[in-house]
Every structure is written in structure tokens, then in C-alpha cells.
Coordinates of N, CA and C in Angstrom, one line a residue:
Chain Q
S1207 N 6.9 12.6 -2.8 CA 7.2 12.8 -4.2 C 6.2 11.9 -5.0
V1208 N 6.5 11.9 -6.3 CA 5.6 11.2 -7.3 C 5.7 9.7 -7.0
V1209 N 4.5 9.0 -7.0 CA 4.5 7.5 -7.0 C 3.8 7.0 -8.2
L1210 N 4.5 6.1 -8.9 CA 4.0 5.5 -10.2 C 3.5 4.1 -9.9
T1211 N 2.3 3.8 -10.4 CA 1.6 2.5 -10.1 C 1.5 1.8 -11.4
Q1212 N 2.0 0.5 -11.5 CA 1.8 -0.3 -12.7 C 1.2 -1.7 -12.2
P1213 N 0.4 -2.3 -13.1 CA -0.1 -3.6 -12.8 C 1.0 -4.6 -12.8
P1214 N 1.1 -5.6 -12.0 CA 2.2 -6.6 -11.9 C 2.3 -7.3 -13.3
S1215 N 1.2 -7.6 -13.9 CA 1.3 -8.4 -15.1 C 0.2 -8.1 -16.1
V1216 N 0.6 -8.3 -17.4 CA -0.3 -8.1 -18.5 C -0.1 -9.3 -19.5
S1217 N -1.1 -10.0 -19.9 CA -1.0 -11.1 -20.8 C -1.7 -10.8 -22.2
V1218 N -1.1 -11.2 -23.3 CA -1.7 -10.9 -24.6 C -1.3 -12.0 -25.5
A1219 N -2.2 -12.3 -26.5 CA -1.9 -13.3 -27.5 C -1.0 -12.7 -28.6
P1220 N -0.2 -13.6 -29.2 CA 0.6 -13.1 -30.3 C -0.2 -12.4 -31.4
G1221 N 0.3 -11.3 -31.9 CA -0.4 -10.5 -32.9 C -1.4 -9.5 -32.4
K1222 N -1.7 -9.6 -31.1 CA -2.7 -8.7 -30.6 C -1.9 -7.5 -30.0
T1223 N -2.7 -6.6 -29.4 CA -2.1 -5.3 -28.9 C -2.1 -5.4 -27.3
A1224 N -0.9 -5.0 -26.8 CA -0.7 -5.0 -25.4 C -0.8 -3.5 -24.9
L1225 N -1.5 -3.3 -23.9 CA -1.6 -1.9 -23.3 C -1.1 -2.0 -21.8
I1226 N 0.0 -1.3 -21.6 CA 0.6 -1.3 -20.2 C 0.5 0.1 -19.6
P1227 N -0.3 0.2 -18.6 CA -0.6 1.5 -18.0 C 0.4 1.8 -16.9
C1228 N 0.6 3.1 -16.6 CA 1.4 3.7 -15.6 C 0.6 4.8 -15.0
G1229 N 0.1 4.6 -13.7 CA -0.7 5.6 -13.1 C -0.1 6.5 -12.1
G1230 N -0.5 7.7 -12.0 CA 0.0 8.6 -10.9 C -0.9 9.9 -11.0
P1231 N -1.0 10.6 -9.9 CA -1.8 11.8 -9.8 C -1.3 12.8 -10.8
N1232 N -2.2 13.2 -11.8 CA -1.8 14.2 -12.8 C -0.5 13.9 -13.5
I1233 N -0.3 12.6 -13.8 CA 0.9 12.2 -14.5 C 1.0 12.9 -15.9
G1234 N -0.1 13.3 -16.4 CA -0.1 13.9 -17.7 C 0.6 15.2 -17.7
S1235 N 0.9 15.8 -16.6 CA 1.7 17.0 -16.5 C 3.2 16.7 -16.5
L1236 N 3.6 15.5 -16.4 CA 5.0 15.1 -16.5 C 5.3 14.4 -17.8
S1237 N 6.6 14.2 -18.1 CA 7.0 13.4 -19.2 C 7.4 12.0 -18.7
V1238 N 6.8 11.0 -19.4 CA 7.0 9.6 -18.9 C 7.9 8.9 -19.9
H1239 N 8.8 8.1 -19.4 CA 9.7 7.3 -20.2 C 9.5 5.8 -19.9
W1240 N 9.8 5.0 -20.8 CA 9.5 3.5 -20.7 C 10.8 2.7 -21.0
Y1241 N 11.0 1.7 -20.2 CA 12.1 0.8 -20.4 C 11.6 -0.7 -20.5
Q1242 N 12.3 -1.4 -21.4 CA 12.1 -2.8 -21.5 C 13.3 -3.6 -20.9
Q1243 N 13.0 -4.6 -20.1 CA 14.0 -5.4 -19.5 C 13.8 -6.8 -19.7
R1244 N 14.6 -7.5 -20.5 CA 14.5 -8.9 -20.7 C 15.3 -9.6 -19.6
P1245 N 14.9 -10.9 -19.3 CA 15.6 -11.6 -18.2 C 17.1 -11.6 -18.3
G1246 N 17.7 -11.2 -17.2 CA 19.2 -11.2 -17.2 C 19.9 -10.1 -17.9
Q1247 N 19.1 -9.1 -18.4 CA 19.7 -8.0 -19.1 C 19.4 -6.7 -18.4
A1248 N 20.1 -5.6 -18.8 CA 19.9 -4.3 -18.2 C 18.6 -3.7 -18.9
P1249 N 18.0 -2.8 -18.3 CA 16.9 -2.1 -19.0 C 17.3 -1.3 -20.2
V1250 N 16.4 -1.3 -21.2 CA 16.7 -0.6 -22.4 C 15.5 0.4 -22.6
L1251 N 15.9 1.7 -23.0 CA 14.9 2.7 -23.2 C 14.1 2.4 -24.5
V1252 N 12.8 2.4 -24.5 CA 12.0 2.1 -25.7 C 11.1 3.3 -26.0
V1253 N 10.8 4.2 -25.1 CA 10.0 5.4 -25.4 C 10.5 6.5 -24.4
H1254 N 10.7 7.7 -24.9 CA 11.0 8.8 -24.0 C 10.1 10.0 -24.3
S1255 N 10.0 10.8 -23.3 CA 9.1 12.0 -23.5 C 7.7 11.7 -24.0
D1256 N 7.1 10.7 -23.3 CA 5.7 10.3 -23.5 C 5.6 9.4 -24.8
R1257 N 6.2 9.8 -25.9 CA 5.8 9.2 -27.2 C 7.0 9.1 -28.2
D1258 N 8.2 9.5 -27.8 CA 9.3 9.5 -28.8 C 10.1 8.2 -28.7
R1259 N 10.4 7.6 -29.8 CA 11.1 6.3 -29.8 C 12.6 6.6 -30.2
P1260 N 13.5 6.0 -29.4 CA 14.9 6.0 -29.8 C 15.1 5.3 -31.1
S1261 N 16.2 5.6 -31.8 CA 16.5 4.9 -33.0 C 16.6 3.4 -32.7
G1262 N 16.0 2.6 -33.6 CA 16.1 1.1 -33.5 C 14.9 0.5 -32.8
I1263 N 14.1 1.3 -32.2 CA 12.8 0.8 -31.6 C 11.7 0.8 -32.7
P1264 N 11.1 -0.4 -32.9 CA 10.1 -0.5 -33.9 C 8.8 0.4 -33.7
E1265 N 8.2 0.8 -34.8 CA 7.0 1.7 -34.7 C 5.8 1.1 -34.0
R1266 N 5.8 -0.2 -33.9 CA 4.7 -0.9 -33.2 C 4.7 -0.7 -31.7
I1267 N 5.8 -0.1 -31.2 CA 5.9 0.3 -29.8 C 5.6 1.8 -29.7
S1268 N 4.6 2.2 -28.9 CA 4.3 3.6 -28.9 C 3.9 4.0 -27.5
G1269 N 3.8 5.3 -27.2 CA 3.4 5.7 -25.9 C 2.5 6.9 -25.9
S1270 N 1.7 7.1 -24.9 CA 0.8 8.2 -24.7 C 0.7 8.5 -23.3
N1271 N 0.2 9.8 -23.0 CA 0.1 10.2 -21.6 C -0.9 11.3 -21.5
S1272 N -1.9 11.1 -20.6 CA -2.9 12.1 -20.4 C -3.6 11.8 -19.0
G1273 N -4.0 12.9 -18.4 CA -4.7 12.8 -17.1 C -3.8 12.1 -16.1
N1274 N -4.4 11.0 -15.6 CA -3.7 10.3 -14.5 C -3.0 9.0 -14.9
T1275 N -3.0 8.8 -16.3 CA -2.4 7.5 -16.8 C -1.6 7.7 -18.0
A1276 N -0.4 7.2 -18.0 CA 0.4 7.0 -19.2 C 0.3 5.6 -19.7
T1277 N 0.4 5.4 -21.0 CA 0.3 4.0 -21.5 C 1.3 3.7 -22.5
L1278 N 1.9 2.5 -22.4 CA 2.8 2.0 -23.4 C 2.0 1.0 -24.2
T1279 N 2.0 1.1 -25.5 CA 1.2 0.3 -26.4 C 2.2 -0.5 -27.3
I1280 N 2.0 -1.8 -27.3 CA 2.8 -2.7 -28.2 C 1.8 -3.4 -29.1
S1281 N 1.9 -3.0 -30.4 CA 1.0 -3.6 -31.4 C 1.6 -4.8 -32.1
G1282 N 0.8 -5.8 -32.5 CA 1.4 -6.9 -33.2 C 2.4 -7.6 -32.3
V1283 N 2.0 -7.9 -31.1 CA 2.9 -8.5 -30.1 C 3.6 -9.8 -30.6
E1284 N 4.9 -9.8 -30.3 CA 5.7 -11.0 -30.7 C 6.2 -11.7 -29.4
A1285 N 6.7 -12.9 -29.6 CA 7.2 -13.6 -28.5 C 8.4 -12.9 -27.9
G1286 N 9.2 -12.2 -28.7 CA 10.3 -11.4 -28.2 C 10.0 -10.2 -27.4
D1287 N 8.7 -9.8 -27.4 CA 8.3 -8.7 -26.5 C 8.1 -9.1 -25.1
E1288 N 8.2 -10.4 -24.8 CA 8.0 -10.8 -23.4 C 9.1 -10.3 -22.6
A1289 N 8.8 -9.5 -21.6 CA 9.8 -8.8 -20.8 C 9.1 -8.0 -19.7
D1290 N 9.9 -7.4 -18.8 CA 9.3 -6.5 -17.8 C 9.4 -5.1 -18.4
Y1291 N 8.4 -4.3 -18.1 CA 8.4 -2.9 -18.6 C 8.2 -2.0 -17.4
Y1292 N 9.0 -0.9 -17.4 CA 9.0 0.1 -16.3 C 8.8 1.5 -16.9
C1293 N 7.9 2.2 -16.2 CA 7.8 3.6 -16.5 C 8.7 4.4 -15.5
Q1294 N 9.0 5.6 -16.0 CA 9.9 6.5 -15.2 C 9.6 8.0 -15.5
V1295 N 9.7 8.8 -14.4 CA 9.6 10.2 -14.6 C 10.7 10.9 -13.8
W1296 N 11.0 12.1 -14.1 CA 11.9 12.9 -13.3 C 11.1 14.0 -12.6
D1297 N 11.1 13.9 -11.3 CA 10.3 14.9 -10.5 C 11.2 16.1 -10.3
S1298 N 11.0 17.1 -11.1 CA 11.9 18.2 -11.1 C 11.6 19.1 -9.9
S1299 N 10.5 18.9 -9.2 CA 10.2 19.8 -8.0 C 11.2 19.4 -6.9
V1300 N 11.7 18.2 -6.9 CA 12.6 17.7 -5.9 C 13.9 17.1 -6.5
D1301 N 14.0 17.2 -7.8 CA 15.2 16.7 -8.5 C 15.4 15.2 -8.1
Q1302 N 14.5 14.4 -8.5 CA 14.5 13.0 -8.1 C 14.0 12.1 -9.2
G1303 N 14.6 11.0 -9.5 CA 14.2 10.1 -10.5 C 13.2 9.1 -9.8
V1304 N 12.1 8.7 -10.5 CA 11.1 7.8 -9.9 C 10.8 6.8 -11.0
F1305 N 10.7 5.5 -10.5 CA 10.3 4.4 -11.4 C 9.0 3.8 -10.9
G1306 N 8.3 3.2 -11.8 CA 7.1 2.4 -11.4 C 7.6 1.0 -11.0
G1307 N 6.7 0.2 -10.4 CA 7.1 -1.1 -10.0 C 7.3 -2.1 -11.0
G1308 N 6.9 -1.8 -12.2 CA 7.1 -2.7 -13.4 C 5.9 -3.6 -13.7
T1309 N 5.8 -4.0 -14.9 CA 4.7 -4.9 -15.4 C 5.4 -6.0 -16.3
K1310 N 5.1 -7.2 -15.9 CA 5.6 -8.3 -16.7 C 4.6 -8.6 -17.8
L1311 N 5.1 -8.5 -19.0 CA 4.3 -8.8 -20.2 C 4.5 -10.3 -20.6
T1312 N 3.4 -11.0 -20.6 CA 3.5 -12.4 -21.0 C 2.8 -12.6 -22.3
V1313 N 3.4 -13.2 -23.3 CA 2.9 -13.5 -24.6 C 2.3 -15.0 -24.5
L1314 N 1.0 -15.1 -24.7 CA 0.4 -16.4 -24.5 C 0.7 -17.4 -25.6
Chain Z
Q444 N 31.0 4.0 -30.2 CA 29.7 3.7 -29.4 C 30.0 3.9 -27.9
L445 N 29.1 4.5 -27.2 CA 29.3 4.7 -25.8 C 29.3 3.4 -25.1
Q446 N 30.3 3.2 -24.2 CA 30.3 2.0 -23.4 C 30.4 2.4 -21.9
I447 N 29.6 1.8 -21.1 CA 29.5 2.0 -19.7 C 29.8 0.7 -18.9
Q448 N 30.8 0.8 -18.0 CA 31.2 -0.5 -17.4 C 31.3 -0.3 -15.9
E449 N 30.5 -1.0 -15.1 CA 30.5 -0.9 -13.7 C 31.5 -2.0 -13.1
S450 N 32.1 -1.7 -12.0 CA 33.0 -2.7 -11.4 C 33.0 -2.5 -9.9
G451 N 33.3 -3.6 -9.2 CA 33.3 -3.5 -7.7 C 33.2 -4.9 -7.2
P452 N 33.3 -5.0 -5.8 CA 33.3 -6.3 -5.2 C 31.9 -7.0 -5.3
G453 N 31.8 -8.2 -5.5 CA 30.5 -8.9 -5.6 C 29.9 -9.2 -4.2
L454 N 30.8 -9.2 -3.2 CA 30.3 -9.5 -1.9 C 30.8 -8.5 -0.9
V455 N 29.9 -8.0 0.0 CA 30.2 -7.1 1.0 C 29.6 -7.5 2.3
K456 N 30.3 -7.4 3.4 CA 29.8 -7.8 4.7 C 28.8 -6.7 5.3
P457 N 27.8 -7.1 6.0 CA 26.9 -6.2 6.7 C 27.7 -5.2 7.5
S458 N 27.3 -3.9 7.5 CA 27.8 -2.8 8.2 C 29.1 -2.2 7.5
E459 N 29.6 -2.9 6.5 CA 30.7 -2.3 5.8 C 30.3 -1.3 4.7
T460 N 31.3 -0.8 4.1 CA 31.1 0.2 3.0 C 31.3 -0.4 1.6
L461 N 30.3 -0.2 0.8 CA 30.3 -0.7 -0.6 C 30.9 0.4 -1.5
S462 N 31.9 0.1 -2.3 CA 32.4 1.1 -3.3 C 32.4 0.5 -4.7
L463 N 31.8 1.3 -5.6 CA 31.6 0.8 -7.0 C 32.2 1.9 -7.9
T464 N 32.7 1.5 -9.0 CA 33.2 2.5 -10.0 C 32.5 2.2 -11.4
C465 N 32.3 3.3 -12.1 CA 31.7 3.2 -13.4 C 32.7 3.9 -14.4
T466 N 33.1 3.2 -15.4 CA 34.0 3.8 -16.4 C 33.3 4.0 -17.7
I467 N 33.4 5.2 -18.2 CA 32.7 5.6 -19.5 C 33.7 5.8 -20.6
S468 N 33.4 5.2 -21.7 CA 34.3 5.3 -22.9 C 33.5 5.4 -24.2
G469 N 34.1 5.9 -25.2 CA 33.5 5.9 -26.5 C 32.5 7.0 -26.8
G470 N 32.5 8.0 -25.9 CA 31.6 9.1 -26.0 C 31.9 10.2 -25.0
P471 N 31.3 11.4 -25.2 CA 31.6 12.5 -24.3 C 31.3 12.2 -22.8
F472 N 32.2 12.5 -21.9 CA 32.1 12.3 -20.5 C 31.5 13.6 -19.9
I473 N 31.9 14.7 -20.4 CA 31.4 16.0 -19.8 C 30.6 16.7 -20.9
S474 N 29.3 17.0 -20.6 CA 28.4 17.6 -21.6 C 27.3 18.3 -20.8
N475 N 26.8 19.4 -21.4 CA 25.7 20.1 -20.8 C 24.4 19.3 -21.0
N476 N 24.4 18.3 -21.9 CA 23.2 17.5 -22.2 C 23.1 16.3 -21.3
Y477 N 24.1 15.9 -20.5 CA 24.1 14.7 -19.8 C 24.5 14.8 -18.4
Y478 N 23.9 14.0 -17.5 CA 24.4 13.8 -16.2 C 24.8 12.3 -16.2
W479 N 25.3 11.8 -15.1 CA 25.6 10.4 -14.9 C 24.9 9.9 -13.6
A480 N 24.3 8.7 -13.7 CA 23.4 8.3 -12.6 C 23.8 6.9 -12.2
W481 N 23.5 6.6 -10.9 CA 23.5 5.3 -10.3 C 22.1 4.8 -10.0
I482 N 21.8 3.6 -10.4 CA 20.4 3.0 -10.2 C 20.6 1.6 -9.8
R483 N 19.8 1.1 -8.8 CA 20.0 -0.2 -8.4 C 18.7 -1.0 -8.5
Q484 N 18.7 -2.3 -8.6 CA 17.6 -3.1 -8.7 C 17.7 -4.4 -7.8
A485 N 16.9 -4.4 -6.8 CA 16.9 -5.5 -5.9 C 16.3 -6.7 -6.5
P486 N 16.6 -7.9 -6.1 CA 16.0 -9.1 -6.8 C 14.5 -9.1 -6.8
G487 N 13.9 -9.2 -8.0 CA 12.5 -9.3 -8.2 C 11.8 -7.9 -8.0
K488 N 12.6 -6.9 -8.0 CA 12.0 -5.5 -7.8 C 12.3 -4.6 -9.0
G489 N 11.6 -3.5 -9.0 CA 11.9 -2.5 -10.0 C 13.1 -1.7 -9.7
P490 N 13.6 -0.9 -10.7 CA 14.8 -0.1 -10.5 C 14.5 1.0 -9.4
E491 N 15.6 1.4 -8.7 CA 15.5 2.4 -7.7 C 16.6 3.4 -8.0
W492 N 16.3 4.7 -8.3 CA 17.3 5.7 -8.5 C 18.0 6.0 -7.3
I493 N 19.4 6.0 -7.3 CA 20.2 6.3 -6.1 C 20.6 7.7 -6.1
G494 N 21.1 8.2 -7.3 CA 21.6 9.6 -7.3 C 22.2 9.9 -8.7
S495 N 22.5 11.2 -8.9 CA 23.0 11.6 -10.2 C 24.1 12.7 -10.0
L496 N 25.0 12.7 -10.9 CA 26.1 13.7 -10.9 C 25.9 14.6 -12.1
Q497 N 25.8 15.9 -11.8 CA 25.9 16.9 -12.9 C 27.3 17.4 -12.7
L498 N 28.2 16.9 -13.6 CA 29.6 17.1 -13.4 C 30.0 18.5 -13.2
G499 N 30.7 18.8 -12.1 CA 31.2 20.1 -11.8 C 30.2 21.1 -11.3
V500 N 29.0 20.6 -11.2 CA 27.9 21.6 -10.8 C 27.2 21.1 -9.5
A501 N 26.6 19.9 -9.6 CA 25.8 19.5 -8.5 C 25.7 18.0 -8.4
T502 N 25.2 17.5 -7.3 CA 25.0 16.1 -7.1 C 23.6 16.0 -6.5
Y503 N 22.8 15.0 -7.0 CA 21.4 14.8 -6.5 C 21.3 13.4 -6.0
Y504 N 20.6 13.3 -4.8 CA 20.5 12.0 -4.1 C 19.0 11.7 -3.9
N505 N 18.8 10.4 -3.9 CA 17.5 9.9 -3.4 C 17.4 10.2 -1.9
P506 N 16.3 10.9 -1.5 CA 16.2 11.3 -0.1 C 16.3 10.1 0.8
S507 N 15.7 8.9 0.4 CA 15.7 7.8 1.3 C 17.1 7.1 1.5
L508 N 18.0 7.5 0.6 CA 19.4 6.9 0.7 C 20.4 7.9 1.0
R509 N 20.1 9.2 1.0 CA 21.0 10.3 1.0 C 22.0 10.2 2.2
S510 N 21.6 9.7 3.3 CA 22.4 9.7 4.5 C 23.6 8.7 4.4
R511 N 23.5 7.7 3.5 CA 24.5 6.7 3.4 C 25.2 6.7 2.1
V512 N 24.9 7.6 1.2 CA 25.5 7.5 -0.2 C 26.3 8.7 -0.5
T513 N 27.5 8.5 -1.2 CA 28.3 9.6 -1.7 C 28.7 9.3 -3.1
L514 N 28.4 10.2 -4.0 CA 28.8 10.1 -5.4 C 30.0 11.0 -5.7
S515 N 30.9 10.5 -6.5 CA 32.1 11.4 -6.8 C 32.5 11.1 -8.3
V516 N 33.4 11.9 -8.7 CA 33.9 11.8 -10.1 C 35.4 12.0 -10.2
D517 N 36.0 11.2 -11.1 CA 37.4 11.4 -11.5 C 37.5 11.7 -13.0
T518 N 37.5 13.0 -13.3 CA 37.5 13.3 -14.8 C 38.7 12.9 -15.5
S519 N 39.8 12.7 -14.8 CA 41.1 12.2 -15.5 C 40.9 10.8 -16.0
K520 N 40.0 10.0 -15.4 CA 39.8 8.6 -15.7 C 38.5 8.4 -16.4
N521 N 37.7 9.4 -16.6 CA 36.3 9.2 -17.1 C 35.5 8.2 -16.2
Q522 N 35.6 8.4 -14.9 CA 35.0 7.5 -14.0 C 34.1 8.3 -13.0
I523 N 33.0 7.6 -12.6 CA 32.2 8.1 -11.5 C 32.2 7.0 -10.5
S524 N 32.0 7.3 -9.2 CA 32.1 6.3 -8.2 C 30.9 6.5 -7.2
L525 N 30.6 5.4 -6.6 CA 29.5 5.3 -5.6 C 30.1 4.7 -4.3
R526 N 29.8 5.4 -3.2 CA 30.2 4.8 -1.9 C 28.9 4.7 -1.1
F527 N 28.7 3.5 -0.5 CA 27.4 3.3 0.2 C 27.8 2.7 1.6
N528 N 27.5 3.5 2.6 CA 27.9 3.2 4.0 C 26.9 2.2 4.7
S529 N 27.5 1.5 5.7 CA 26.6 0.7 6.6 C 25.6 -0.1 5.9
V530 N 26.1 -1.0 4.9 CA 25.2 -1.8 4.1 C 24.5 -2.9 5.0
T531 N 23.3 -3.2 4.5 CA 22.6 -4.4 5.1 C 22.2 -5.3 4.0
A532 N 21.5 -6.4 4.3 CA 21.0 -7.3 3.3 C 20.1 -6.6 2.3
A533 N 19.4 -5.6 2.8 CA 18.4 -4.9 2.0 C 19.1 -4.2 0.8
D534 N 20.4 -4.0 0.9 CA 21.2 -3.3 -0.2 C 21.7 -4.3 -1.2
T535 N 21.4 -5.6 -1.1 CA 21.7 -6.6 -2.1 C 20.9 -6.3 -3.4
A536 N 21.7 -6.1 -4.5 CA 21.0 -5.6 -5.7 C 22.0 -5.7 -6.9
I537 N 21.5 -5.5 -8.1 CA 22.3 -5.2 -9.2 C 22.4 -3.7 -9.3
Y538 N 23.6 -3.2 -9.3 CA 23.9 -1.7 -9.4 C 24.3 -1.3 -10.8
Y539 N 23.5 -0.4 -11.3 CA 23.7 0.1 -12.7 C 24.2 1.5 -12.7
C540 N 25.0 1.8 -13.7 CA 25.4 3.2 -14.0 C 24.8 3.5 -15.4
A541 N 24.3 4.7 -15.5 CA 23.6 5.1 -16.7 C 23.8 6.5 -17.0
R542 N 23.7 6.8 -18.3 CA 23.8 8.2 -18.8 C 22.4 8.8 -18.6
Q543 N 22.3 10.0 -18.0 CA 21.1 10.7 -17.8 C 20.9 11.8 -18.8
V544 N 20.0 11.6 -19.7 CA 19.8 12.6 -20.8 C 18.9 13.8 -20.3
I545 N 19.4 15.0 -20.5 CA 18.8 16.2 -20.0 C 18.1 17.0 -21.1
S546 N 16.8 17.2 -20.9 CA 16.1 18.1 -21.8 C 15.2 19.0 -21.0
G547 N 15.9 19.9 -20.3 CA 15.2 20.8 -19.3 C 14.8 19.9 -18.2
P548 N 13.5 20.1 -17.8 CA 12.9 19.3 -16.7 C 12.7 17.8 -17.1
I549 N 12.8 17.5 -18.3 CA 12.5 16.1 -18.8 C 13.8 15.4 -18.9
Q550 N 13.9 14.3 -18.1 CA 15.2 13.6 -18.0 C 15.0 12.1 -18.0
W551 N 15.8 11.4 -18.7 CA 15.7 9.9 -18.8 C 17.0 9.3 -18.8
F552 N 17.1 7.9 -18.7 CA 18.3 7.2 -18.6 C 18.6 6.4 -19.8
D553 N 19.7 6.7 -20.5 CA 20.0 5.9 -21.8 C 21.4 6.3 -22.2
P554 N 22.2 5.3 -22.4 CA 22.0 3.8 -22.1 C 22.4 3.5 -20.7
W555 N 22.2 2.2 -20.3 CA 22.6 1.7 -19.0 C 23.8 0.8 -19.2
G556 N 24.6 0.7 -18.2 CA 25.7 -0.3 -18.2 C 25.0 -1.7 -18.0
Q557 N 25.9 -2.7 -18.1 CA 25.4 -4.1 -17.9 C 25.1 -4.4 -16.4
G558 N 25.6 -3.5 -15.5 CA 25.3 -3.7 -14.1 C 26.3 -4.6 -13.4
T559 N 26.4 -4.4 -12.1 CA 27.3 -5.3 -11.3 C 26.5 -5.8 -10.1
R560 N 26.6 -7.1 -9.9 CA 25.8 -7.7 -8.8 C 26.5 -7.6 -7.5
V561 N 25.8 -7.1 -6.5 CA 26.4 -7.0 -5.1 C 25.5 -7.7 -4.2
T562 N 26.1 -8.6 -3.4 CA 25.5 -9.3 -2.3 C 26.0 -8.9 -1.0
V563 N 25.1 -8.6 -0.1 CA 25.5 -8.2 1.3 C 25.3 -9.4 2.2
S564 N 26.4 -10.0 2.7 CA 26.2 -11.2 3.5 C 27.5 -11.4 4.3
S565 N 27.4 -12.0 5.4 CA 28.5 -12.3 6.3 C 29.1 -13.7 5.9

């Protein structure tokens, strides 16, 4: 089934833009969803269907998906954005949920 | 507001069966727009989908866990349950229950319960 690849870590200075990639063969043909997980907490959905934000998620968090890479973009990074981020797809060919390994975002 | 609460034993011995329950309140339990899912997260690892219940219709399992997992539902109590046979230390994880939002082939998990920590140890 689908395998999603994420870099273990991304570091960014406050106020800059963080780009968190999620790679997979032809992932652009799937819908990608993103979760934020702060230490000791359950994951929270921050983007679904490639680029849609649930209510309460700030506009500076956005998503895109094309070709072999989906990307979560966090603009104007703040200390509170420091967390683990996971991408996820539903592989409807086998009815299976798949998560990436996660990326730890560090705010310098 | 929808509330999802997992419950179960915090400690299970190797080779035994793990049983967990998820209670849903404050929102619809049966809907054409939602399934209910179990997801686990081992220490320091990413989430792993275990399986999903399409109430009254079908159950979907992670192929790598299928032989040891059973999902069930009690609609009278708004609960779903997970049974995991022959556990080993590798099954030590936080186990989450989540609502699975359905939009055709596009499906995501929102919200998640707070999770219940399970340790497999003698």
C-alpha cells in the first residue's frame, strides 16, 4: 500500500516560514490530511483534503499537494507551533488509513 | 460538543488479550458521514491506523494487525470496542479512538479522544 515519507525534523526561526514535506509515489492523486501533535496531547487536525482548514485553525497554516510531494506550510512561525506534524491519506484501493512517520518542528 | 473517551486497563501481560472501550457523547453516533476508528501510537513513533467501523455495514482492518484485532459496537451505549489478542511488548502504545470523516474516497480523522496508555509487561 501507500508509504508516506517525512523528514524527521525541520527547524525554523520565529517569524519565518516552515515547509514540511510528505512524499509518496504520485501522492498528488490522493487527498492528504495533516495533524499537529503537541507533547503529551492527542493529534489535532490542521488541514484536510490537501488545503482545507478546520474552523479555528489560523490562515498562516496551509497545505498543497502535487506530483510526489504534499507540503504543509506554516507562515510567521511562532513558538507555539513547535510540535510533531503527521501527514495521512486514506488508500481507498485497499480501504486502509496510512500515516507518515512525522516531522518534529523546532522553533529556533 | 462531541466527546470521545477511551477506557481500559493500563497494564496487560504478554500473550493476554487487550480490551478497550470508546464512549462517544455530545454528537451523532450513527451517521452516513462518519465511521469510528482506532489508532495507536507507540512511544516515539507516528500514529498507526488499527481499524475502522462503518456502523452496521462493514469493518476495516489494518492488514498487518488483522489476525489479532476485533472491532465491535454497542449502539445502546454509544460505544465501540477493540479486542487485541496475544499482545507483546510491541503493542505498548497510546490507543486513540477517533471519528473518521467520510467524503467519498477522501477520509480523515477528527476529532481524536485523549487516548489511553497501554503497557504490555509481565
